[in-house]
Amino acid sequence: MIKFVTSNEHKYRELNSIFSAHDIEIEWVKMKYEEIQADTTEEISLDSCRKLQSVIEGAFFMEDTGLYISPLKGFPGPYSSYVNSTIGNKGILSLLGVDRRAHFQTVISLSYGRKVYQFSSTLRGTISTEERGENGFGFDPVFIPEGEGFTLAEMDPERKNTISHRRKAAEKLIDFIKTRNELNNE
Ligand code: ITT
């Protein structure tokens, strides 16, 4: 059993399904935590994780995801949450021309034995020309992964979970957990 701190139920559901396939139970600590402003997701996540160490007992992890759009020089990146709740997907679509390359980056920070370990992964793709699909959340209706014809929101949840940024970062964390018996058996 390992704690996962997030206010976002979609993230919890996606990760819970990935972890249960490895027989690892995660406990959802539903809470919104403070995030500083910094240039990289790694720095932001590290800072939040350290602050939570004085609040949460035992091993826990959290996860930060950003959408980086190439022709916008990586924007919204660390400001993804703010951009999603302000201009949203329609606003993003209105900012783009011919070059629509983008990627998601997920950084997982694990607090274990007072240390912080980070695991990250990316998913490359393009921004669609219109919102498509009802599944998923956040930027899923406008993100088409490389090599796919559909947005993440048009895929069934299992398909997103097979190819996603979150999935690949979670697998790195799972590999780590499997090498630590104490985490495995807690
Ligand atoms: P917590 O920080 O409480 O975990 P959050 O929703 O604020 O939840 P993030 O800061 O990591 O999470 O997310 C930044 C934004 O990116 C937010 O608006 C999400 O909706 C969006 N997002 C995160 N993961 C996504 C995914 O897999 N697909 C589409 N959008 C995603």
GROMACS .gro file of C-alpha atoms and ligand atoms in nm:
model
  217
    1MET     CA    1   0.000   0.000   0.000
    2ILE     CA    2   0.135   0.339  -0.099
    3LYS     CA    3  -0.031   0.680  -0.069
    4PHE     CA    4  -0.103   0.892  -0.377
    5VAL     CA    5  -0.169   1.261  -0.314
    6THR     CA    6  -0.388   1.441  -0.568
    7SER     CA    7  -0.704   1.646  -0.589
    8ASN     CA    8  -0.775   1.504  -0.935
    9GLU     CA    9  -0.999   1.198  -0.947
   10HIS     CA   10  -0.913   1.121  -1.312
   11LYS     CA   11  -0.546   1.087  -1.224
   12TYR     CA   12  -0.631   0.862  -0.930
   13ARG     CA   13  -0.849   0.637  -1.149
   14GLU     CA   14  -0.586   0.608  -1.423
   15LEU     CA   15  -0.305   0.529  -1.181
   16ASN     CA   16  -0.517   0.295  -0.972
   17SER     CA   17  -0.586   0.081  -1.277
   18ILE     CA   18  -0.214   0.074  -1.371
   19PHE     CA   19  -0.107  -0.019  -1.017
   20SER     CA   20  -0.374  -0.284  -0.967
   21ALA     CA   21  -0.247  -0.466  -1.277
   22HIS     CA   22   0.075  -0.510  -1.073
   23ASP     CA   23  -0.117  -0.603  -0.754
   24ILE     CA   24  -0.007  -0.286  -0.581
   25GLU     CA   25  -0.269  -0.101  -0.381
   26ILE     CA   26  -0.269   0.277  -0.376
   27GLU     CA   27  -0.448   0.485  -0.117
   28TRP     CA   28  -0.595   0.810  -0.247
   29VAL     CA   29  -0.506   1.108  -0.027
   30LYS     CA   30  -0.747   1.360  -0.176
   31MET     CA   31  -0.592   1.697  -0.121
   32LYS     CA   32  -0.488   2.008  -0.310
   33TYR     CA   33  -0.132   2.106  -0.228
   34GLU     CA   34   0.059   2.427  -0.281
   35GLU     CA   35   0.271   2.458  -0.597
   36ILE     CA   36   0.543   2.721  -0.636
   37GLN     CA   37   0.614   2.887  -0.970
   38ALA     CA   38   0.933   2.763  -1.134
   39ASP     CA   39   1.061   2.686  -1.481
   40THR     CA   40   1.045   2.309  -1.463
   41THR     CA   41   0.787   2.059  -1.344
   42GLU     CA   42   1.065   1.871  -1.161
   43GLU     CA   43   1.144   2.174  -0.941
   44ILE     CA   44   0.777   2.244  -0.867
   45SER     CA   45   0.705   1.883  -0.781
   46LEU     CA   46   1.017   1.848  -0.565
   47ASP     CA   47   0.923   2.154  -0.363
   48SER     CA   48   0.562   2.037  -0.307
   49CYS     CA   49   0.681   1.689  -0.213
   50ARG     CA   50   0.925   1.821   0.048
   51LYS     CA   51   0.653   2.039   0.202
   52LEU     CA   52   0.413   1.745   0.223
   53GLN     CA   53   0.671   1.535   0.407
   54SER     CA   54   0.584   1.719   0.729
   55VAL     CA   55   0.212   1.654   0.680
   56ILE     CA   56   0.188   1.298   0.548
   57GLU     CA   57   0.317   0.995   0.732
   58GLY     CA   58   0.499   0.715   0.555
   59ALA     CA   59   0.577   0.672   0.187
   60PHE     CA   60   0.369   0.871  -0.060
   61PHE     CA   61   0.388   1.000  -0.414
   62MET     CA   62   0.237   1.277  -0.619
   63GLU     CA   63   0.232   1.351  -0.989
   64ASP     CA   64   0.252   1.669  -1.194
   65THR     CA   65   0.170   1.682  -1.561
   66GLY     CA   66   0.218   1.964  -1.810
   67LEU     CA   67   0.136   2.015  -2.177
   68TYR     CA   68   0.429   2.166  -2.371
   69ILE     CA   69   0.340   2.312  -2.712
   70SER     CA   70   0.643   2.348  -2.943
   71PRO     CA   71   0.545   2.657  -3.148
   72LEU     CA   72   0.454   2.832  -2.820
   73LYS     CA   73   0.805   2.757  -2.687
   74GLY     CA   74   0.675   2.503  -2.438
   75PHE     CA   75   0.379   2.706  -2.308
   76PRO     CA   76   0.169   2.628  -2.104
   77GLY     CA   77   0.415   2.376  -1.945
   78PRO     CA   78   0.425   2.445  -1.571
   79TYR     CA   79   0.122   2.676  -1.611
   80SER     CA   80  -0.099   2.402  -1.756
   81SER     CA   81  -0.344   2.396  -1.469
   82TYR     CA   82  -0.402   2.772  -1.484
   83VAL     CA   83  -0.434   2.773  -1.863
   84ASN     CA   84  -0.672   2.479  -1.856
   85SER     CA   85  -0.904   2.654  -1.612
   86THR     CA   86  -0.884   2.995  -1.782
   87ILE     CA   87  -0.860   2.987  -2.164
   88GLY     CA   88  -0.913   2.609  -2.181
   89ASN     CA   89  -0.888   2.395  -2.493
   90LYS     CA   90  -1.066   2.649  -2.713
   91GLY     CA   91  -0.814   2.913  -2.612
   92ILE     CA   92  -0.524   2.682  -2.696
   93LEU     CA   93  -0.672   2.603  -3.037
   94SER     CA   94  -0.701   2.975  -3.109
   95LEU     CA   95  -0.326   3.026  -3.049
   96LEU     CA   96  -0.201   2.776  -3.307
   97GLY     CA   97  -0.122   2.780  -3.678
   98VAL     CA   98   0.036   2.514  -3.898
   99ASP     CA   99   0.296   2.385  -3.651
  100ARG     CA  100   0.097   2.190  -3.389
  101ARG     CA  101   0.364   1.973  -3.226
  102ALA     CA  102   0.329   1.922  -2.850
  103HIS     CA  103   0.408   1.679  -2.573
  104PHE     CA  104   0.286   1.589  -2.228
  105GLN     CA  105   0.538   1.550  -1.952
  106THR     CA  106   0.459   1.371  -1.627
  107VAL     CA  107   0.684   1.388  -1.324
  108ILE     CA  108   0.616   1.160  -1.030
  109SER     CA  109   0.781   1.249  -0.699
  110LEU     CA  110   0.804   0.973  -0.443
  111SER     CA  111   0.880   1.047  -0.079
  112TYR     CA  112   1.035   0.743   0.078
  113GLY     CA  113   1.259   0.731   0.385
  114ARG     CA  114   1.270   1.115   0.390
  115LYS     CA  115   1.427   1.119   0.044
  116VAL     CA  116   1.255   1.227  -0.278
  117TYR     CA  117   1.287   1.013  -0.593
  118GLN     CA  118   1.160   1.139  -0.930
  119PHE     CA  119   1.036   0.943  -1.230
  120SER     CA  120   0.933   1.117  -1.550
  121SER     CA  121   0.805   1.042  -1.893
  122THR     CA  122   0.669   1.215  -2.202
  123LEU     CA  123   0.413   1.151  -2.472
  124ARG     CA  124   0.472   1.322  -2.805
  125GLY     CA  125   0.197   1.424  -3.043
  126THR     CA  126   0.011   1.713  -3.203
  127ILE     CA  127  -0.273   1.947  -3.111
  128SER     CA  128  -0.587   1.875  -3.313
  129THR     CA  129  -0.771   2.148  -3.503
  130GLU     CA  130  -1.089   2.104  -3.297
  131GLU     CA  131  -1.196   1.940  -2.969
  132ARG     CA  132  -1.284   1.574  -3.021
  133GLY     CA  133  -1.404   1.299  -2.787
  134GLU     CA  134  -1.575   1.267  -2.452
  135ASN     CA  135  -1.335   1.049  -2.252
  136GLY     CA  136  -1.045   1.151  -2.032
  137PHE     CA  137  -1.002   1.501  -1.893
  138GLY     CA  138  -0.809   1.826  -1.925
  139PHE     CA  139  -0.633   1.856  -2.262
  140ASP     CA  140  -0.730   1.506  -2.382
  141PRO     CA  141  -0.987   1.634  -2.640
  142VAL     CA  142  -0.716   1.829  -2.829
  143PHE     CA  143  -0.416   1.595  -2.804
  144ILE     CA  144  -0.339   1.336  -3.073
  145PRO     CA  145  -0.051   1.104  -2.976
  146GLU     CA  146   0.216   1.039  -3.238
  147GLY     CA  147   0.118   0.756  -3.470
  148GLU     CA  148  -0.251   0.770  -3.371
  149GLY     CA  149  -0.549   0.907  -3.561
  150PHE     CA  150  -0.756   0.988  -3.253
  151THR     CA  151  -0.737   1.233  -2.966
  152LEU     CA  152  -0.683   1.087  -2.618
  153ALA     CA  153  -1.047   1.175  -2.541
  154GLU     CA  154  -1.167   0.963  -2.835
  155MET     CA  155  -0.982   0.655  -2.707
  156ASP     CA  156  -1.123   0.420  -2.451
  157PRO     CA  157  -0.959   0.463  -2.110
  158GLU     CA  158  -0.763   0.136  -2.145
  159ARG     CA  159  -0.600   0.256  -2.466
  160LYS     CA  160  -0.501   0.591  -2.312
  161ASN     CA  161  -0.365   0.401  -2.013
  162THR     CA  162  -0.152   0.179  -2.239
  163ILE     CA  163   0.029   0.462  -2.417
  164SER     CA  164   0.011   0.762  -2.185
  165HIS     CA  165   0.280   0.979  -2.027
  166ARG     CA  166   0.128   0.883  -1.690
  167ARG     CA  167   0.156   0.514  -1.767
  168LYS     CA  168   0.524   0.528  -1.860
  169ALA     CA  169   0.620   0.732  -1.552
  170ALA     CA  170   0.411   0.500  -1.331
  171GLU     CA  171   0.591   0.192  -1.467
  172LYS     CA  172   0.924   0.345  -1.360
  173LEU     CA  173   0.786   0.401  -1.010
  174ILE     CA  174   0.647   0.046  -1.003
  175ASP     CA  175   0.988  -0.095  -1.099
  176PHE     CA  176   1.138   0.102  -0.810
  177ILE     CA  177   0.873  -0.017  -0.564
  178LYS     CA  178   0.935  -0.378  -0.663
  179THR     CA  179   1.300  -0.345  -0.566
  180ARG     CA  180   1.205  -0.216  -0.220
  181ASN     CA  181   1.046  -0.491  -0.011
  182GLU     CA  182   0.931  -0.253   0.262
  183LEU     CA  183   0.724  -0.057   0.008
  184ASN     CA  184   0.589  -0.371  -0.149
  185ASN     CA  185   0.465  -0.524   0.171
  186GLU     CA  186   0.351  -0.219   0.365
  187ITT     P1  187  -0.315   1.769  -0.862
  187ITT     O1  188  -0.207   1.875  -0.876
  187ITT     O2  189  -0.399   1.785  -0.739
  187ITT     O3  190  -0.261   1.630  -0.877
  187ITT     P2  191  -0.417   1.888  -1.109
  187ITT     O4  192  -0.541   1.860  -1.191
  187ITT     O5  193  -0.394   2.029  -1.063
  187ITT     O6  194  -0.418   1.785  -0.986
  187ITT     P3  195  -0.172   1.898  -1.270
  187ITT     O7  196  -0.129   2.028  -1.210
  187ITT     O8  197  -0.069   1.791  -1.281
  187ITT     O9  198  -0.293   1.835  -1.190
  187ITT    O10  199  -0.235   1.919  -1.414
  187ITT     C1  200  -0.212   2.032  -1.491
  187ITT     C2  201  -0.320   2.043  -1.594
  187ITT    O11  202  -0.297   1.944  -1.695
  187ITT     C3  203  -0.461   2.022  -1.540
  187ITT    O12  204  -0.545   2.121  -1.595
  187ITT     C4  205  -0.501   1.884  -1.590
  187ITT    O13  206  -0.639   1.879  -1.623
  187ITT     C5  207  -0.414   1.868  -1.715
  187ITT     N1  208  -0.375   1.727  -1.732
  187ITT     C6  209  -0.302   1.652  -1.646
  187ITT     N2  210  -0.290   1.526  -1.691
  187ITT     C7  211  -0.357   1.521  -1.809
  187ITT     C8  212  -0.384   1.418  -1.903
  187ITT    O14  213  -0.341   1.293  -1.885
  187ITT     N3  214  -0.455   1.448  -2.011
  187ITT     C9  215  -0.502   1.572  -2.032
  187ITT     N4  216  -0.483   1.675  -1.948
  187ITT    C10  217  -0.411   1.650  -1.837
   0.00000   0.00000   0.00000
